[in-house]
PDB file of C-alpha atoms in Angstrom:
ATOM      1  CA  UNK A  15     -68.866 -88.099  13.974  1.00 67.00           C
ATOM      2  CA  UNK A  16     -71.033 -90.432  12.484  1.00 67.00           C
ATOM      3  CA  UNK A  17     -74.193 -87.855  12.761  1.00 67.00           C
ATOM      4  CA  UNK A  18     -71.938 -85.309  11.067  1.00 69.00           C
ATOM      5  CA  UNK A  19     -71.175 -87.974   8.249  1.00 63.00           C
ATOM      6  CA  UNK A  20     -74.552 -88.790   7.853  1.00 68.00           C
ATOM      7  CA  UNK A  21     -75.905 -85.259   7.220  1.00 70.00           C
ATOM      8  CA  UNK A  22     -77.194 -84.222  10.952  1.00 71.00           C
ATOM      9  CA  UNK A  23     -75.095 -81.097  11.785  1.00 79.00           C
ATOM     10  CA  UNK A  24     -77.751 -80.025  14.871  1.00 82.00           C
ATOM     11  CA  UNK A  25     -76.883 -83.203  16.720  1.00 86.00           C
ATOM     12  CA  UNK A  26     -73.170 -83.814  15.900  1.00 87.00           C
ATOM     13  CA  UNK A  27     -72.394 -80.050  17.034  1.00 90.00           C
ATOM     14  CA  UNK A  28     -74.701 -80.314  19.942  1.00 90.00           C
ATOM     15  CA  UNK A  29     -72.703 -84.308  20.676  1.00 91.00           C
ATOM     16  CA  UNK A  30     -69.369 -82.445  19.976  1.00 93.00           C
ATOM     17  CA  UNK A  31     -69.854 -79.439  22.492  1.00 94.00           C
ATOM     18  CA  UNK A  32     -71.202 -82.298  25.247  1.00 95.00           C
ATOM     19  CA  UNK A  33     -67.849 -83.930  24.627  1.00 94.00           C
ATOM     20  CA  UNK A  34     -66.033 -80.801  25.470  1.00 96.00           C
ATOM     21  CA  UNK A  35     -68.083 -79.534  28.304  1.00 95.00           C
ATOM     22  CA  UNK A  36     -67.424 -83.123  30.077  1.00 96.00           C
ATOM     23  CA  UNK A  37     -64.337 -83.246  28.858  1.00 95.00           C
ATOM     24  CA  UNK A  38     -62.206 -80.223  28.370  1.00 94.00           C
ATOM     25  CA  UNK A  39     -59.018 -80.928  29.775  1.00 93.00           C
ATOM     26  CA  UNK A  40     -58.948 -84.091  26.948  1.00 94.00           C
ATOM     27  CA  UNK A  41     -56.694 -83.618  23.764  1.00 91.00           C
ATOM     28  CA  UNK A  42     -59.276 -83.996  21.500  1.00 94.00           C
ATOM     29  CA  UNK A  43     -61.420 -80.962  23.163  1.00 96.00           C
ATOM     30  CA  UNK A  44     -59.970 -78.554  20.989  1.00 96.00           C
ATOM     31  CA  UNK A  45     -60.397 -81.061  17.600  1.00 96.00           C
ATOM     32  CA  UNK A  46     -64.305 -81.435  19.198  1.00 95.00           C
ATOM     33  CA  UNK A  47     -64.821 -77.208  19.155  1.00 96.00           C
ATOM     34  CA  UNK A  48     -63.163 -76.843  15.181  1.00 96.00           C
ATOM     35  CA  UNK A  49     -66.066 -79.964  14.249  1.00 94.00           C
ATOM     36  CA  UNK A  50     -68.415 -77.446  15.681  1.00 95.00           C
ATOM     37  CA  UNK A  51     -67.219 -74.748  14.052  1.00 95.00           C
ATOM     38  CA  UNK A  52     -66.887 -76.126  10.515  1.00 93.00           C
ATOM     39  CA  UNK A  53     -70.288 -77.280  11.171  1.00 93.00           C
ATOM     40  CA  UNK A  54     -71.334 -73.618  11.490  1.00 93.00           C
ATOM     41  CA  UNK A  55     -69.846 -72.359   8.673  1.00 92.00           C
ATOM     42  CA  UNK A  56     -71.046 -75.541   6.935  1.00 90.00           C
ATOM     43  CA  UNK A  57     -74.704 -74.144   8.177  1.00 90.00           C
ATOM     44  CA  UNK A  58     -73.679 -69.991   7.098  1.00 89.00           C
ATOM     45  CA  UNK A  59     -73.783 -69.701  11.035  1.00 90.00           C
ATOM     46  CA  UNK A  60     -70.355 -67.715  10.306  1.00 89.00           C
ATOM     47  CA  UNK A  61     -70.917 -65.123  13.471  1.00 85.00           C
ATOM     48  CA  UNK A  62     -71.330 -68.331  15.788  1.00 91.00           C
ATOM     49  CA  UNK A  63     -68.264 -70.306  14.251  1.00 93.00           C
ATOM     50  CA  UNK A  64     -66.020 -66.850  14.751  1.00 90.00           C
ATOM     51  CA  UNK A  65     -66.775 -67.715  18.581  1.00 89.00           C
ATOM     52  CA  UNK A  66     -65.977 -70.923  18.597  1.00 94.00           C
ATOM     53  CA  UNK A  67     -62.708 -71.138  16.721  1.00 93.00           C
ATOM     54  CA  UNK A  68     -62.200 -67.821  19.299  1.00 89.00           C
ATOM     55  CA  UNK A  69     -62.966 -69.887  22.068  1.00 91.00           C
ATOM     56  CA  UNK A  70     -60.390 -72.890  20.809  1.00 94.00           C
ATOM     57  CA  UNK A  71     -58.010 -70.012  20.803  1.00 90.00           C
ATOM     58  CA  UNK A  72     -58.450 -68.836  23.813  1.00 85.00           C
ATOM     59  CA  UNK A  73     -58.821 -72.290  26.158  1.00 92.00           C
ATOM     60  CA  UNK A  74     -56.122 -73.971  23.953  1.00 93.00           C
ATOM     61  CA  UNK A  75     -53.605 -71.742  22.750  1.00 89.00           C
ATOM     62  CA  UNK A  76     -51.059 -74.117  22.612  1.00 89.00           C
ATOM     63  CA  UNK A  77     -52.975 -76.616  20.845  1.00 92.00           C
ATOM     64  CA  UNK A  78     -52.769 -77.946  16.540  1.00 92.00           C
ATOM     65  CA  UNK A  79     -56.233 -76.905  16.782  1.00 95.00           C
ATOM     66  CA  UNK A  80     -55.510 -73.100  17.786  1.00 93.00           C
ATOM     67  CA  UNK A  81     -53.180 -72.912  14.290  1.00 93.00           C
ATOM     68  CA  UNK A  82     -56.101 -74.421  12.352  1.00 94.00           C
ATOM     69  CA  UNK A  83     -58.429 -71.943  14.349  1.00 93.00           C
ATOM     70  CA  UNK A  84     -56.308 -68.659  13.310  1.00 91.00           C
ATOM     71  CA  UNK A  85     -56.610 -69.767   9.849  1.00 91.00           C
ATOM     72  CA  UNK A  86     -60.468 -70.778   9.704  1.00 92.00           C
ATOM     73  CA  UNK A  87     -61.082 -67.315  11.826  1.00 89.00           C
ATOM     74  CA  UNK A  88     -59.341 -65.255   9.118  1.00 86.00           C
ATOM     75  CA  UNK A  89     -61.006 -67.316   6.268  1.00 87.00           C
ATOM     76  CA  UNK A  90     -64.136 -66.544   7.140  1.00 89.00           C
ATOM     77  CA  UNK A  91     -63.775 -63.292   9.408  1.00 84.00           C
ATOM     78  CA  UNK A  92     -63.076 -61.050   6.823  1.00 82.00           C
ATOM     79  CA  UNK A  93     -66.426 -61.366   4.712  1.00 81.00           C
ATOM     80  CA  UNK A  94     -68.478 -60.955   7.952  1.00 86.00           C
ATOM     81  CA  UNK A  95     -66.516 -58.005   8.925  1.00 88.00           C
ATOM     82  CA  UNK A  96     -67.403 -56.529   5.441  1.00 87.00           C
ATOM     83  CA  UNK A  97     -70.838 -57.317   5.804  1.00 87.00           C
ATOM     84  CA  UNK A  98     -71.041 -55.737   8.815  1.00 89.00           C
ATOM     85  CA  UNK A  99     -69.237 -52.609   8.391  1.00 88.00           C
ATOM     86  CA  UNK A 100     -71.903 -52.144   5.187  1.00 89.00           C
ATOM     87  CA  UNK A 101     -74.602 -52.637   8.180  1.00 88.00           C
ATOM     88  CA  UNK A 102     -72.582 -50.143  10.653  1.00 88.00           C
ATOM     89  CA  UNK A 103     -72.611 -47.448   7.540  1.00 88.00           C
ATOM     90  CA  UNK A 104     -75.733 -47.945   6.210  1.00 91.00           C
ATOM     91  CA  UNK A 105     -77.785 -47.567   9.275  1.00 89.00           C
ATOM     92  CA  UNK A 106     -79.995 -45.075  10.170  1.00 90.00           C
ATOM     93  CA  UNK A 107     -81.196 -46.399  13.817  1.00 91.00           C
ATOM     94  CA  UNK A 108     -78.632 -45.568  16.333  1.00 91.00           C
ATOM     95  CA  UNK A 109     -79.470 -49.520  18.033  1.00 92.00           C
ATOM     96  CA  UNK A 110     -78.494 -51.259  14.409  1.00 92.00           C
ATOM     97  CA  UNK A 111     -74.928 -48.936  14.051  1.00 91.00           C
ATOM     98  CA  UNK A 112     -74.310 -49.708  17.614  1.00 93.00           C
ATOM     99  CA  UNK A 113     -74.809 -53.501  17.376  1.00 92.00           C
ATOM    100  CA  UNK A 114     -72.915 -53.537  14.127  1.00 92.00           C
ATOM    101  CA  UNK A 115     -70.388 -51.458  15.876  1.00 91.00           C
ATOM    102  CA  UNK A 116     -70.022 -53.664  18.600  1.00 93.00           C
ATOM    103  CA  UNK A 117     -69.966 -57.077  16.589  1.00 90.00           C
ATOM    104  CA  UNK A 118     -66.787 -55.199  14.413  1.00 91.00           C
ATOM    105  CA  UNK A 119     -65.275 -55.137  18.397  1.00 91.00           C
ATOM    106  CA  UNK A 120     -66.452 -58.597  18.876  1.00 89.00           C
ATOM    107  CA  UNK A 121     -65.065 -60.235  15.677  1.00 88.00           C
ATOM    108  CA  UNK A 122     -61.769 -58.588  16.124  1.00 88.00           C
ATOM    109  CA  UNK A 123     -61.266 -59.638  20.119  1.00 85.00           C
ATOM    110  CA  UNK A 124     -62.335 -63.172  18.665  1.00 82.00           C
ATOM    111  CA  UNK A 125     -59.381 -62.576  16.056  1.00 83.00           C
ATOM    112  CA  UNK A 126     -57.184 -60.980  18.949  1.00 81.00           C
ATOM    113  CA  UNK A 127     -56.444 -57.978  17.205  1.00 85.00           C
ATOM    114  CA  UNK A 128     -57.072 -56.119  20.174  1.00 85.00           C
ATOM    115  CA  UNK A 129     -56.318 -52.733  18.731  1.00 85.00           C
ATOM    116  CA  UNK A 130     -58.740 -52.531  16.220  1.00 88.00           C
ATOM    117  CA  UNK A 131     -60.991 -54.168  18.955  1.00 89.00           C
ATOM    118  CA  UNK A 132     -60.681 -51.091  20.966  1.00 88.00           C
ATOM    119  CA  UNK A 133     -60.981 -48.898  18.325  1.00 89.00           C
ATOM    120  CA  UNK A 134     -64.284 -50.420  17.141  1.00 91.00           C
ATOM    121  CA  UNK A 135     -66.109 -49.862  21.245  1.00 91.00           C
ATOM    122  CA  UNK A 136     -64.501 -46.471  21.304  1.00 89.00           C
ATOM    123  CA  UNK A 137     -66.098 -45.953  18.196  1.00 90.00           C
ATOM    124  CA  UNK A 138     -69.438 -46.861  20.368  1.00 92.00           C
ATOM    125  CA  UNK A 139     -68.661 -45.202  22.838  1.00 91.00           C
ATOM    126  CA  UNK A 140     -67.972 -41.626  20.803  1.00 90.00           C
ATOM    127  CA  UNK A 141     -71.118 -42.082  18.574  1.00 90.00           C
ATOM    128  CA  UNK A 142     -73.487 -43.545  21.057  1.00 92.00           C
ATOM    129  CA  UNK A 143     -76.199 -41.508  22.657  1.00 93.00           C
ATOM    130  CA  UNK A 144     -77.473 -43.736  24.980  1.00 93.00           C
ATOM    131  CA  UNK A 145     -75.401 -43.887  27.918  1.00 94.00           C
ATOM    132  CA  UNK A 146     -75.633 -47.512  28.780  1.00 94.00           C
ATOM    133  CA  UNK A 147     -74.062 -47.890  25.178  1.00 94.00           C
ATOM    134  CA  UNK A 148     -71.320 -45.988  26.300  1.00 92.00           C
ATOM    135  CA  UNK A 149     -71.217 -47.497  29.893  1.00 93.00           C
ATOM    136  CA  UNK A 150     -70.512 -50.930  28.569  1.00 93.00           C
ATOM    137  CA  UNK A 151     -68.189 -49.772  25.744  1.00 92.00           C
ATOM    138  CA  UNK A 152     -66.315 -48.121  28.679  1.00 90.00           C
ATOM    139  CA  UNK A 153     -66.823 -51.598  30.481  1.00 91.00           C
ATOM    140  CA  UNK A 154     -65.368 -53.611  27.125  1.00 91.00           C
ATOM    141  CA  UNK A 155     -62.351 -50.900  26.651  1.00 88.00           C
ATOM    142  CA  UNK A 156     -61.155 -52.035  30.117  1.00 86.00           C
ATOM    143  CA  UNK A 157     -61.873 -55.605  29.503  1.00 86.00           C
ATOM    144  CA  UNK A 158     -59.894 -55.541  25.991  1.00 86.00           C
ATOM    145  CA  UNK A 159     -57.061 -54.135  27.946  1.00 81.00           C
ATOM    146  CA  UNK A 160     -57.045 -56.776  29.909  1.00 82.00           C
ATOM    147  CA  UNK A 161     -56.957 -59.380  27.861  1.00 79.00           C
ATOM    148  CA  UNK A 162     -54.406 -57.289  25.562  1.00 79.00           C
ATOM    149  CA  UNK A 163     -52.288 -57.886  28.833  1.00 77.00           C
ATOM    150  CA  UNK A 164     -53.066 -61.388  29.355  1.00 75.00           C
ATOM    151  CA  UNK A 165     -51.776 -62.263  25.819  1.00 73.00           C
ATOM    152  CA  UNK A 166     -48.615 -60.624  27.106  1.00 70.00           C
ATOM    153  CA  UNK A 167     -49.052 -57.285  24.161  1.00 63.00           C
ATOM    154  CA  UNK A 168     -47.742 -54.673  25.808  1.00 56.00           C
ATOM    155  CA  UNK A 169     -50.414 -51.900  25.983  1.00 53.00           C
ATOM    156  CA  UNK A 170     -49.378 -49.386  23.402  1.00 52.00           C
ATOM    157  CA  UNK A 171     -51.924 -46.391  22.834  1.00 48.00           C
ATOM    158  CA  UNK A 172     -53.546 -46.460  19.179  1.00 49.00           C
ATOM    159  CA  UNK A 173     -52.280 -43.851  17.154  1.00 43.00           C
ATOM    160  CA  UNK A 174     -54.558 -40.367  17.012  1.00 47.00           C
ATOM    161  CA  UNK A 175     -56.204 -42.258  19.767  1.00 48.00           C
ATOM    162  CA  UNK A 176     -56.285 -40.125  23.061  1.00 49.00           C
ATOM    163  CA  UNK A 177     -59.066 -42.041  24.784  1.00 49.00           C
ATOM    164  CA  UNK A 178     -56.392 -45.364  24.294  1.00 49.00           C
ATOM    165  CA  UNK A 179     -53.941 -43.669  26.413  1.00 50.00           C
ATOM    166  CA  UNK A 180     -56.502 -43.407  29.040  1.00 49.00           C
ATOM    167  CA  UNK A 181     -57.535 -46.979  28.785  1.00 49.00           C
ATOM    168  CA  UNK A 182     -53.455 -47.952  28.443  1.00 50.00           C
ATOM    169  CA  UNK A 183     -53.296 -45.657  31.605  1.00 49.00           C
ATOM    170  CA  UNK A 184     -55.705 -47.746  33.308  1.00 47.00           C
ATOM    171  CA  UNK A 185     -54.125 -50.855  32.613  1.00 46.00           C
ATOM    172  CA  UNK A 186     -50.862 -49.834  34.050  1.00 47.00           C
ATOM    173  CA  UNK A 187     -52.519 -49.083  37.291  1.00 43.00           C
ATOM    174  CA  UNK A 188     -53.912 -52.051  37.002  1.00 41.00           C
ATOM    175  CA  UNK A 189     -50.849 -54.045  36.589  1.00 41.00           C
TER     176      UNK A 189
END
């Protein structure tokens, strides 16, 4: 803490994520990953800090620090989605819309909004070209489903979706 204090954000996020990788069963894991974080936004690293307050959601759920996460993650989650929805529109290689499409998916399984998740990699998977963009949007469909399940959702299809009923459809023989 006292690196943050004193103006090194490098090596209090790098001490911070040592502390958590030794330690991550300890309370304070979860207060360790929102320093990091806030240290990325602090830096304008927002696409890295939407992972990590992600990440305390997902490994500590339960925790203060997945509250504070929800509401950090929405602060700043908006603006980058906007930005990159302006990239995703605006671009005229197929690579840039697909990685801007795919970051929209990204940002929103961080968020757990797992519809609009699944909606953004269909949307990669119905504009792509390349097949091995819509291989692993296939792939990411499945695994969205998944963790849809995991969070204990149940798997509705997304409205004037049909490709969501076959991923839902999956799921259930998954079950």
């Amino acid at each position: 803490q006292k690196a943050q204090n004193d103006g090194y954000f490098n090596q209090a996020s790098e001490g911070y994520k040592k502390f958590v990788k030794q330690y991550p069963r300890d309370e304070r894991a979860s207060w360790a990953l929102i320093q990091v974080g806030d240290l990325q936004v602090q830096q304008s690293l927002e696409r890295d800090a939407i992972a990590t307050f992600g990440q305390v959601i997902r490994e500590y759920p339960l925790s203060m620090d997945a509250r504070l996460a929800r509401v950090r993650l929405s602060q700043i989650s908006e603006a980058v989605l906007e930005g990159v929805r302006e990239i995703a529109k605006s671009a005229t290689a197929e690579e840039d819309r697909m990685k801007a499409l795919w970051e929209i998916g990204e940002i929103y399984l961080a968020m757990e909004d797992f519809k609009q998740s699944a909606v953004a990699f269909q949307d990669v998977k119905r504009v792509a070209t390349q097949e091995s963009w819509r291989k692993k949007a296939s792939t990411k469909l499945a695994d969205t489903v998944e963790a849809r399940i995991r969070s204990g959702e149940a798997v509705t299809p997304v409205p004037n979706e049909g490709e969501w009923l076959e991923i839902a459809q999956l799921a259930e023989v998954a079950e």
